[in-house]
PDB file of N, CA and C in Angstrom:
ATOM      1  N   MET A   1     117.102 -17.515 188.449  1.00 79.00           N
ATOM      2  CA  MET A   1     116.201 -16.897 188.569  1.00 79.00           C
ATOM      3  C   MET A   1     115.001 -16.728 188.059  1.00 79.00           C
ATOM      4  N   ILE A   2     115.017 -17.011 186.413  1.00 85.00           N
ATOM      5  CA  ILE A   2     114.508 -16.822 185.590  1.00 85.00           C
ATOM      6  C   ILE A   2     113.370 -17.799 185.416  1.00 85.00           C
ATOM      7  N   LEU A   3     113.541 -19.208 185.980  1.00 85.00           N
ATOM      8  CA  LEU A   3     113.688 -20.931 186.457  1.00 85.00           C
ATOM      9  C   LEU A   3     111.870 -20.052 187.152  1.00 85.00           C
ATOM     10  N   LEU A   4     112.765 -19.364 188.508  1.00 86.00           N
ATOM     11  CA  LEU A   4     112.276 -19.601 189.615  1.00 86.00           C
ATOM     12  C   LEU A   4     110.801 -18.740 189.339  1.00 86.00           C
ATOM     13  N   ILE A   5     111.254 -17.283 188.713  1.00 91.00           N
ATOM     14  CA  ILE A   5     109.800 -16.718 188.042  1.00 91.00           C
ATOM     15  C   ILE A   5     108.895 -17.392 187.053  1.00 91.00           C
ATOM     16  N   GLY A   6     109.198 -18.330 186.535  1.00 91.00           N
ATOM     17  CA  GLY A   6     108.646 -19.014 185.847  1.00 91.00           C
ATOM     18  C   GLY A   6     107.502 -19.885 186.605  1.00 91.00           C
ATOM     19  N   ILE A   7     108.134 -21.244 187.062  1.00 91.00           N
ATOM     20  CA  ILE A   7     107.910 -21.679 187.991  1.00 91.00           C
ATOM     21  C   ILE A   7     106.723 -21.072 189.073  1.00 91.00           C
ATOM     22  N   THR A   8     106.769 -19.913 189.771  1.00 92.00           N
ATOM     23  CA  THR A   8     106.199 -19.194 190.355  1.00 92.00           C
ATOM     24  C   THR A   8     104.578 -18.999 189.870  1.00 92.00           C
ATOM     25  N   LEU A   9     105.062 -18.638 188.360  1.00 93.00           N
ATOM     26  CA  LEU A   9     103.667 -18.201 187.702  1.00 93.00           C
ATOM     27  C   LEU A   9     102.743 -18.918 187.529  1.00 93.00           C
ATOM     28  N   LEU A  10     103.173 -20.261 186.906  1.00 92.00           N
ATOM     29  CA  LEU A  10     102.691 -21.484 187.124  1.00 92.00           C
ATOM     30  C   LEU A  10     101.543 -21.956 188.030  1.00 92.00           C
ATOM     31  N   ALA A  11     102.467 -21.552 189.578  1.00 93.00           N
ATOM     32  CA  ALA A  11     101.966 -21.693 190.417  1.00 93.00           C
ATOM     33  C   ALA A  11     100.679 -20.772 190.542  1.00 93.00           C
ATOM     34  N   VAL A  12     100.559 -19.663 190.488  1.00 94.00           N
ATOM     35  CA  VAL A  12      99.656 -18.564 190.722  1.00 94.00           C
ATOM     36  C   VAL A  12      98.572 -18.970 189.483  1.00 94.00           C
ATOM     37  N   VAL A  13      99.110 -19.941 188.162  1.00 93.00           N
ATOM     38  CA  VAL A  13      97.889 -20.521 187.351  1.00 93.00           C
ATOM     39  C   VAL A  13      97.087 -21.374 187.800  1.00 93.00           C
ATOM     40  N   LEU A  14      97.863 -22.510 188.086  1.00 92.00           N
ATOM     41  CA  LEU A  14      97.631 -23.534 188.918  1.00 92.00           C
ATOM     42  C   LEU A  14      96.341 -23.122 190.054  1.00 92.00           C
ATOM     43  N   GLY A  15      97.197 -22.124 190.899  1.00 91.00           N
ATOM     44  CA  GLY A  15      96.121 -21.971 191.672  1.00 91.00           C
ATOM     45  C   GLY A  15      94.765 -21.368 191.500  1.00 91.00           C
ATOM     46  N   CYS A  16      94.945 -21.073 190.536  1.00 92.00           N
ATOM     47  CA  CYS A  16      93.622 -20.214 189.793  1.00 92.00           C
ATOM     48  C   CYS A  16      93.080 -20.974 189.365  1.00 92.00           C
ATOM     49  N   ILE A  17      92.880 -22.002 188.721  1.00 92.00           N
ATOM     50  CA  ILE A  17      92.314 -22.907 187.699  1.00 92.00           C
ATOM     51  C   ILE A  17      92.305 -24.574 188.508  1.00 92.00           C
ATOM     52  N   LEU A  18      92.355 -25.220 189.485  1.00 89.00           N
ATOM     53  CA  LEU A  18      92.409 -26.027 190.216  1.00 89.00           C
ATOM     54  C   LEU A  18      91.280 -25.972 190.673  1.00 89.00           C
ATOM     55  N   PRO A  19      90.657 -27.102 190.674  1.00 89.00           N
ATOM     56  CA  PRO A  19      88.693 -27.229 190.754  1.00 89.00           C
ATOM     57  C   PRO A  19      88.819 -27.494 192.500  1.00 89.00           C
ATOM     58  N   LEU A  20      88.013 -26.567 192.973  1.00 87.00           N
ATOM     59  CA  LEU A  20      87.623 -26.629 194.491  1.00 87.00           C
ATOM     60  C   LEU A  20      87.365 -27.825 194.585  1.00 87.00           C
ATOM     61  N   ARG A  21      87.247 -28.742 194.289  1.00 88.00           N
ATOM     62  CA  ARG A  21      86.520 -30.292 194.673  1.00 88.00           C
ATOM     63  C   ARG A  21      87.335 -30.992 194.743  1.00 88.00           C
ATOM     64  N   SER A  22      88.397 -30.537 194.197  1.00 86.00           N
ATOM     65  CA  SER A  22      89.604 -31.823 194.753  1.00 86.00           C
ATOM     66  C   SER A  22      90.363 -31.842 195.916  1.00 86.00           C
ATOM     67  N   GLY A  23      90.047 -30.664 195.803  1.00 84.00           N
ATOM     68  CA  GLY A  23      90.407 -30.302 198.021  1.00 84.00           C
ATOM     69  C   GLY A  23      92.231 -30.661 198.170  1.00 84.00           C
ATOM     70  N   VAL A  24      91.985 -31.008 199.039  1.00 87.00           N
ATOM     71  CA  VAL A  24      93.467 -31.642 199.012  1.00 87.00           C
ATOM     72  C   VAL A  24      94.551 -32.061 198.482  1.00 87.00           C
ATOM     73  N   ILE A  25      93.579 -32.985 198.397  1.00 92.00           N
ATOM     74  CA  ILE A  25      94.498 -34.262 196.727  1.00 92.00           C
ATOM     75  C   ILE A  25      94.426 -33.322 195.704  1.00 92.00           C
ATOM     76  N   GLY A  26      93.810 -32.756 195.625  1.00 89.00           N
ATOM     77  CA  GLY A  26      94.221 -31.828 194.133  1.00 89.00           C
ATOM     78  C   GLY A  26      95.364 -30.917 194.614  1.00 89.00           C
ATOM     79  N   TYR A  27      95.670 -30.230 195.800  1.00 90.00           N
ATOM     80  CA  TYR A  27      96.539 -29.196 196.218  1.00 90.00           C
ATOM     81  C   TYR A  27      98.138 -30.249 196.076  1.00 90.00           C
ATOM     82  N   LEU A  28      97.759 -31.419 196.707  1.00 92.00           N
ATOM     83  CA  LEU A  28      99.370 -32.361 197.574  1.00 92.00           C
ATOM     84  C   LEU A  28      99.590 -32.496 195.400  1.00 92.00           C
ATOM     85  N   GLY A  29      98.525 -32.905 194.364  1.00 92.00           N
ATOM     86  CA  GLY A  29      99.593 -33.087 192.840  1.00 92.00           C
ATOM     87  C   GLY A  29      99.846 -32.018 192.386  1.00 92.00           C
ATOM     88  N   GLY A  30      99.341 -30.771 192.915  1.00 91.00           N
ATOM     89  CA  GLY A  30      99.713 -29.613 192.040  1.00 91.00           C
ATOM     90  C   GLY A  30     101.101 -29.285 192.513  1.00 91.00           C
ATOM     91  N   ALA A  31     101.364 -29.384 193.789  1.00 93.00           N
ATOM     92  CA  ALA A  31     102.518 -29.077 194.663  1.00 93.00           C
ATOM     93  C   ALA A  31     103.583 -30.311 194.025  1.00 93.00           C
ATOM     94  N   ILE A  32     103.394 -31.415 193.888  1.00 94.00           N
ATOM     95  CA  ILE A  32     104.181 -32.600 193.377  1.00 94.00           C
ATOM     96  C   ILE A  32     104.404 -32.088 191.789  1.00 94.00           C
ATOM     97  N   LEU A  33     103.504 -32.216 191.519  1.00 93.00           N
ATOM     98  CA  LEU A  33     103.864 -31.396 189.858  1.00 93.00           C
ATOM     99  C   LEU A  33     104.460 -30.629 189.548  1.00 93.00           C
ATOM    100  N   LEU A  34     104.566 -29.741 190.001  1.00 93.00           N
ATOM    101  CA  LEU A  34     105.624 -28.128 190.204  1.00 93.00           C
ATOM    102  C   LEU A  34     106.944 -28.965 190.812  1.00 93.00           C
ATOM    103  N   PHE A  35     106.929 -29.162 192.078  1.00 94.00           N
ATOM    104  CA  PHE A  35     108.011 -29.613 192.441  1.00 94.00           C
ATOM    105  C   PHE A  35     108.780 -30.250 191.063  1.00 94.00           C
ATOM    106  N   VAL A  36     108.227 -31.471 190.827  1.00 95.00           N
ATOM    107  CA  VAL A  36     108.600 -32.120 189.813  1.00 95.00           C
ATOM    108  C   VAL A  36     109.251 -31.464 188.532  1.00 95.00           C
ATOM    109  N   ALA A  37     108.339 -30.798 187.971  1.00 93.00           N
ATOM    110  CA  ALA A  37     108.508 -29.875 187.011  1.00 93.00           C
ATOM    111  C   ALA A  37     109.592 -28.754 187.226  1.00 93.00           C
ATOM    112  N   GLN A  38     110.141 -28.094 188.497  1.00 92.00           N
ATOM    113  CA  GLN A  38     111.305 -28.122 189.185  1.00 92.00           C
ATOM    114  C   GLN A  38     112.546 -28.422 188.617  1.00 92.00           C
ATOM    115  N   ALA A  39     112.649 -29.802 189.271  1.00 93.00           N
ATOM    116  CA  ALA A  39     113.513 -30.165 189.377  1.00 93.00           C
ATOM    117  C   ALA A  39     114.250 -31.040 188.209  1.00 93.00           C
ATOM    118  N   GLY A  40     113.099 -31.369 187.633  1.00 93.00           N
ATOM    119  CA  GLY A  40     113.470 -31.636 186.106  1.00 93.00           C
ATOM    120  C   GLY A  40     114.503 -30.319 185.332  1.00 93.00           C
ATOM    121  N   VAL A  41     113.557 -29.434 185.620  1.00 91.00           N
ATOM    122  CA  VAL A  41     114.331 -28.318 185.008  1.00 91.00           C
ATOM    123  C   VAL A  41     116.173 -27.615 184.895  1.00 91.00           C
ATOM    124  N   ASN A  42     116.167 -27.696 186.863  1.00 89.00           N
ATOM    125  CA  ASN A  42     116.876 -27.936 187.063  1.00 89.00           C
ATOM    126  C   ASN A  42     117.736 -28.906 186.402  1.00 89.00           C
ATOM    127  N   THR A  43     117.752 -29.932 186.763  1.00 90.00           N
ATOM    128  CA  THR A  43     118.199 -31.467 186.506  1.00 90.00           C
ATOM    129  C   THR A  43     118.716 -31.477 185.419  1.00 90.00           C
ATOM    130  N   ALA A  44     117.745 -30.807 184.200  1.00 90.00           N
ATOM    131  CA  ALA A  44     118.730 -30.724 182.758  1.00 90.00           C
ATOM    132  C   ALA A  44     119.541 -29.598 182.318  1.00 90.00           C
ATOM    133  N   MET A  45     118.988 -28.541 183.174  1.00 88.00           N
ATOM    134  CA  MET A  45     120.467 -27.039 182.436  1.00 88.00           C
ATOM    135  C   MET A  45     121.959 -27.827 182.944  1.00 88.00           C
ATOM    136  N   GLY A  46     121.984 -28.737 184.172  1.00 85.00           N
ATOM    137  CA  GLY A  46     123.340 -28.948 184.297  1.00 85.00           C
ATOM    138  C   GLY A  46     123.370 -27.837 185.107  1.00 85.00           C
ATOM    139  N   PHE A  47     124.946 -28.079 186.057  1.00 83.00           N
ATOM    140  CA  PHE A  47     125.585 -27.546 187.428  1.00 83.00           C
ATOM    141  C   PHE A  47     125.755 -26.123 187.258  1.00 83.00           C
ATOM    142  N   GLU A  48     125.621 -25.458 187.257  1.00 82.00           N
ATOM    143  CA  GLU A  48     125.825 -24.222 186.443  1.00 82.00           C
ATOM    144  C   GLU A  48     125.827 -23.824 184.908  1.00 82.00           C
ATOM    145  N   GLY A  49     124.806 -24.229 184.038  1.00 80.00           N
ATOM    146  CA  GLY A  49     125.186 -24.063 183.157  1.00 80.00           C
ATOM    147  C   GLY A  49     125.642 -24.460 182.221  1.00 80.00           C
ATOM    148  N   VAL A  50     126.421 -25.253 182.955  1.00 86.00           N
ATOM    149  CA  VAL A  50     127.289 -26.322 181.904  1.00 86.00           C
ATOM    150  C   VAL A  50     126.751 -27.762 182.102  1.00 86.00           C
ATOM    151  N   PRO A  51     126.885 -27.586 180.598  1.00 88.00           N
ATOM    152  CA  PRO A  51     126.794 -29.322 179.974  1.00 88.00           C
ATOM    153  C   PRO A  51     126.457 -30.696 181.357  1.00 88.00           C
ATOM    154  N   ILE A  52     125.450 -31.616 181.184  1.00 88.00           N
ATOM    155  CA  ILE A  52     125.472 -32.312 182.053  1.00 88.00           C
ATOM    156  C   ILE A  52     126.337 -33.051 182.282  1.00 88.00           C
ATOM    157  N   SER A  53     127.436 -33.584 181.089  1.00 86.00           N
ATOM    158  CA  SER A  53     128.171 -34.212 180.812  1.00 86.00           C
ATOM    159  C   SER A  53     129.732 -34.236 181.598  1.00 86.00           C
ATOM    160  N   GLU A  54     129.818 -32.282 181.391  1.00 89.00           N
ATOM    161  CA  GLU A  54     130.525 -32.311 182.162  1.00 89.00           C
ATOM    162  C   GLU A  54     130.125 -31.745 184.086  1.00 89.00           C
ATOM    163  N   SER A  55     128.740 -31.318 184.169  1.00 87.00           N
ATOM    164  CA  SER A  55     128.525 -31.541 185.327  1.00 87.00           C
ATOM    165  C   SER A  55     128.632 -32.840 185.914  1.00 87.00           C
ATOM    166  N   LEU A  56     128.380 -33.606 185.907  1.00 89.00           N
ATOM    167  CA  LEU A  56     128.872 -35.248 186.040  1.00 89.00           C
ATOM    168  C   LEU A  56     130.099 -35.494 186.755  1.00 89.00           C
ATOM    169  N   LEU A  57     130.784 -34.958 185.809  1.00 89.00           N
ATOM    170  CA  LEU A  57     132.537 -35.234 186.255  1.00 89.00           C
ATOM    171  C   LEU A  57     132.638 -34.243 187.604  1.00 89.00           C
ATOM    172  N   LEU A  58     131.924 -33.286 187.972  1.00 88.00           N
ATOM    173  CA  LEU A  58     131.783 -33.402 189.593  1.00 88.00           C
ATOM    174  C   LEU A  58     131.426 -33.868 190.748  1.00 88.00           C
ATOM    175  N   PHE A  59     130.069 -34.703 190.218  1.00 89.00           N
ATOM    176  CA  PHE A  59     129.196 -35.675 191.317  1.00 89.00           C
ATOM    177  C   PHE A  59     130.211 -37.143 190.728  1.00 89.00           C
ATOM    178  N   ASN A  60     131.369 -37.428 190.471  1.00 91.00           N
ATOM    179  CA  ASN A  60     132.338 -38.452 190.143  1.00 91.00           C
ATOM    180  C   ASN A  60     131.315 -39.591 189.083  1.00 91.00           C
ATOM    181  N   GLU A  61     130.898 -38.769 187.955  1.00 90.00           N
ATOM    182  CA  GLU A  61     129.839 -39.720 187.008  1.00 90.00           C
ATOM    183  C   GLU A  61     129.228 -40.515 187.674  1.00 90.00           C
ATOM    184  N   SER A  62     128.786 -40.275 188.618  1.00 91.00           N
ATOM    185  CA  SER A  62     127.092 -40.486 189.748  1.00 91.00           C
ATOM    186  C   SER A  62     125.934 -39.758 189.021  1.00 91.00           C
ATOM    187  N   TYR A  63     125.044 -40.474 188.644  1.00 92.00           N
ATOM    188  CA  TYR A  63     123.696 -40.059 188.281  1.00 92.00           C
ATOM    189  C   TYR A  63     122.906 -39.432 189.549  1.00 92.00           C
ATOM    190  N   LEU A  64     122.826 -40.871 190.249  1.00 94.00           N
ATOM    191  CA  LEU A  64     122.273 -40.546 191.660  1.00 94.00           C
ATOM    192  C   LEU A  64     122.544 -39.511 192.328  1.00 94.00           C
ATOM    193  N   ALA A  65     123.958 -39.341 192.767  1.00 93.00           N
ATOM    194  CA  ALA A  65     124.479 -38.123 192.997  1.00 93.00           C
ATOM    195  C   ALA A  65     124.158 -36.812 192.423  1.00 93.00           C
ATOM    196  N   TYR A  66     124.223 -36.485 191.412  1.00 92.00           N
ATOM    197  CA  TYR A  66     123.245 -35.571 190.202  1.00 92.00           C
ATOM    198  C   TYR A  66     122.261 -34.892 191.097  1.00 92.00           C
ATOM    199  N   VAL A  67     120.921 -36.028 190.564  1.00 93.00           N
ATOM    200  CA  VAL A  67     120.114 -35.952 190.669  1.00 93.00           C
ATOM    201  C   VAL A  67     119.677 -35.537 192.367  1.00 93.00           C
ATOM    202  N   GLY A  68     120.138 -36.446 193.091  1.00 94.00           N
ATOM    203  CA  GLY A  68     120.367 -35.900 194.556  1.00 94.00           C
ATOM    204  C   GLY A  68     120.490 -34.646 194.962  1.00 94.00           C
ATOM    205  N   PHE A  69     121.795 -33.500 194.445  1.00 93.00           N
ATOM    206  CA  PHE A  69     122.290 -32.224 193.989  1.00 93.00           C
ATOM    207  C   PHE A  69     120.957 -31.476 193.929  1.00 93.00           C
ATOM    208  N   ASN A  70     120.126 -31.916 192.656  1.00 92.00           N
ATOM    209  CA  ASN A  70     119.170 -31.238 192.747  1.00 92.00           C
ATOM    210  C   ASN A  70     118.131 -30.982 192.807  1.00 92.00           C
ATOM    211  N   LEU A  71     117.865 -32.069 193.591  1.00 94.00           N
ATOM    212  CA  LEU A  71     116.005 -32.761 194.394  1.00 94.00           C
ATOM    213  C   LEU A  71     116.708 -31.236 195.379  1.00 94.00           C
ATOM    214  N   GLN A  72     118.180 -31.311 196.126  1.00 94.00           N
ATOM    215  CA  GLN A  72     118.293 -30.255 197.352  1.00 94.00           C
ATOM    216  C   GLN A  72     118.182 -29.185 196.627  1.00 94.00           C
ATOM    217  N   ILE A  73     118.656 -28.674 195.954  1.00 91.00           N
ATOM    218  CA  ILE A  73     118.815 -27.469 195.442  1.00 91.00           C
ATOM    219  C   ILE A  73     117.303 -26.853 194.820  1.00 91.00           C
ATOM    220  N   THR A  74     115.994 -28.215 194.538  1.00 92.00           N
ATOM    221  CA  THR A  74     114.689 -27.625 194.632  1.00 92.00           C
ATOM    222  C   THR A  74     114.247 -27.761 195.653  1.00 92.00           C
ATOM    223  N   TYR A  75     114.442 -28.386 196.318  1.00 92.00           N
ATOM    224  CA  TYR A  75     113.939 -28.317 197.783  1.00 92.00           C
ATOM    225  C   TYR A  75     113.509 -26.671 198.402  1.00 92.00           C
ATOM    226  N   ARG A  76     115.310 -26.345 198.207  1.00 92.00           N
ATOM    227  CA  ARG A  76     115.527 -25.240 198.900  1.00 92.00           C
ATOM    228  C   ARG A  76     114.800 -23.995 198.289  1.00 92.00           C
ATOM    229  N   ALA A  77     114.329 -24.258 197.514  1.00 89.00           N
ATOM    230  CA  ALA A  77     114.210 -22.731 196.242  1.00 89.00           C
ATOM    231  C   ALA A  77     112.300 -23.128 196.395  1.00 89.00           C
ATOM    232  N   PHE A  78     112.202 -24.184 196.644  1.00 91.00           N
ATOM    233  CA  PHE A  78     110.324 -24.281 196.439  1.00 91.00           C
ATOM    234  C   PHE A  78     109.528 -23.546 197.234  1.00 91.00           C
ATOM    235  N   ALA A  79     109.664 -22.893 198.314  1.00 92.00           N
ATOM    236  CA  ALA A  79     108.907 -22.184 199.262  1.00 92.00           C
ATOM    237  C   ALA A  79     108.420 -20.776 198.354  1.00 92.00           C
ATOM    238  N   VAL A  80     108.970 -20.487 197.661  1.00 92.00           N
ATOM    239  CA  VAL A  80     108.034 -19.564 196.715  1.00 92.00           C
ATOM    240  C   VAL A  80     107.031 -19.747 196.305  1.00 92.00           C
ATOM    241  N   PRO A  81     107.256 -21.223 195.129  1.00 92.00           N
ATOM    242  CA  PRO A  81     106.188 -21.716 194.586  1.00 92.00           C
ATOM    243  C   PRO A  81     104.935 -22.291 194.992  1.00 92.00           C
ATOM    244  N   LEU A  82     105.191 -22.646 196.019  1.00 93.00           N
ATOM    245  CA  LEU A  82     104.569 -23.153 197.117  1.00 93.00           C
ATOM    246  C   LEU A  82     103.666 -22.448 197.697  1.00 93.00           C
ATOM    247  N   LEU A  83     103.976 -20.828 198.029  1.00 94.00           N
ATOM    248  CA  LEU A  83     102.995 -19.864 198.584  1.00 94.00           C
ATOM    249  C   LEU A  83     102.036 -19.440 197.345  1.00 94.00           C
ATOM    250  N   ALA A  84     103.206 -19.257 196.094  1.00 93.00           N
ATOM    251  CA  ALA A  84     102.254 -18.779 195.400  1.00 93.00           C
ATOM    252  C   ALA A  84     100.979 -19.511 194.684  1.00 93.00           C
ATOM    253  N   LEU A  85     101.038 -20.865 194.848  1.00 92.00           N
ATOM    254  CA  LEU A  85     100.337 -21.591 194.379  1.00 92.00           C
ATOM    255  C   LEU A  85      99.171 -21.844 196.167  1.00 92.00           C
ATOM    256  N   SER A  86      99.512 -22.039 197.216  1.00 93.00           N
ATOM    257  CA  SER A  86      98.430 -21.822 198.289  1.00 93.00           C
ATOM    258  C   SER A  86      98.295 -20.152 198.399  1.00 93.00           C
ATOM    259  N   VAL A  87      98.088 -19.200 198.331  1.00 94.00           N
ATOM    260  CA  VAL A  87      97.487 -17.901 198.023  1.00 94.00           C
ATOM    261  C   VAL A  87      96.116 -17.972 197.233  1.00 94.00           C
ATOM    262  N   PRO A  88      96.201 -18.275 195.789  1.00 93.00           N
ATOM    263  CA  PRO A  88      94.974 -17.835 195.493  1.00 93.00           C
ATOM    264  C   PRO A  88      94.320 -19.251 195.811  1.00 93.00           C
ATOM    265  N   LEU A  89      94.445 -20.324 195.945  1.00 91.00           N
ATOM    266  CA  LEU A  89      93.741 -21.573 196.121  1.00 91.00           C
ATOM    267  C   LEU A  89      92.675 -21.371 197.755  1.00 91.00           C
ATOM    268  N   ILE A  90      93.347 -20.913 198.747  1.00 89.00           N
ATOM    269  CA  ILE A  90      92.733 -20.496 200.054  1.00 89.00           C
ATOM    270  C   ILE A  90      91.945 -19.263 199.622  1.00 89.00           C
ATOM    271  N   PHE A  91      92.270 -18.243 198.942  1.00 91.00           N
ATOM    272  CA  PHE A  91      91.259 -17.573 198.631  1.00 91.00           C
ATOM    273  C   PHE A  91      89.781 -17.806 197.881  1.00 91.00           C
ATOM    274  N   ARG A  92      90.126 -18.664 197.441  1.00 90.00           N
ATOM    275  CA  ARG A  92      89.355 -18.840 196.169  1.00 90.00           C
ATOM    276  C   ARG A  92      87.978 -19.899 197.320  1.00 90.00           C
ATOM    277  N   MET A  93      89.099 -20.714 198.118  1.00 88.00           N
ATOM    278  CA  MET A  93      88.235 -21.399 199.283  1.00 88.00           C
ATOM    279  C   MET A  93      87.003 -20.635 200.195  1.00 88.00           C
ATOM    280  N   SER A  94      88.257 -19.688 200.421  1.00 88.00           N
ATOM    281  CA  SER A  94      87.360 -18.968 201.405  1.00 88.00           C
ATOM    282  C   SER A  94      86.418 -18.028 201.310  1.00 88.00           C
ATOM    283  N   LYS A  95      86.320 -17.991 199.913  1.00 88.00           N
ATOM    284  CA  LYS A  95      85.308 -17.534 198.424  1.00 88.00           C
ATOM    285  C   LYS A  95      84.045 -17.741 198.242  1.00 88.00           C
ATOM    286  N   ALA A  96      84.060 -19.386 198.122  1.00 81.00           N
ATOM    287  CA  ALA A  96      83.283 -20.868 198.190  1.00 81.00           C
ATOM    288  C   ALA A  96      82.448 -21.093 199.009  1.00 81.00           C
ATOM    289  N   THR A  97      82.810 -20.787 200.520  1.00 70.00           N
ATOM    290  CA  THR A  97      82.760 -21.170 201.427  1.00 70.00           C
ATOM    291  C   THR A  97      81.112 -20.347 202.269  1.00 70.00           C
ATOM    292  N   PRO A  98      80.281 -20.844 202.261  1.00 68.00           N
ATOM    293  CA  PRO A  98      79.218 -20.076 202.965  1.00 68.00           C
ATOM    294  C   PRO A  98      79.065 -18.858 204.535  1.00 68.00           C
TER     295      PRO A  98
END
């Protein structure tokens, strides 16, 4: 829960400072950056707070399965940070349009 709140706050800040001239490419870059950061933290924390060495036992010592599982968890939890990135950016773009 703390991770989700932290990534959401980072998304709001990123939505407020992202240059408007970068447009869609900047938005996609920001979304990818947030997704990779959240997936990396999920992967580094281990499964349910257990160390990674013990987490790999649940996935038959397969790093690929472990990383894939964490990517799936991140994908499911990414709606809130994506919305938090979009709202300030769209608001700023609507104010900049004449």
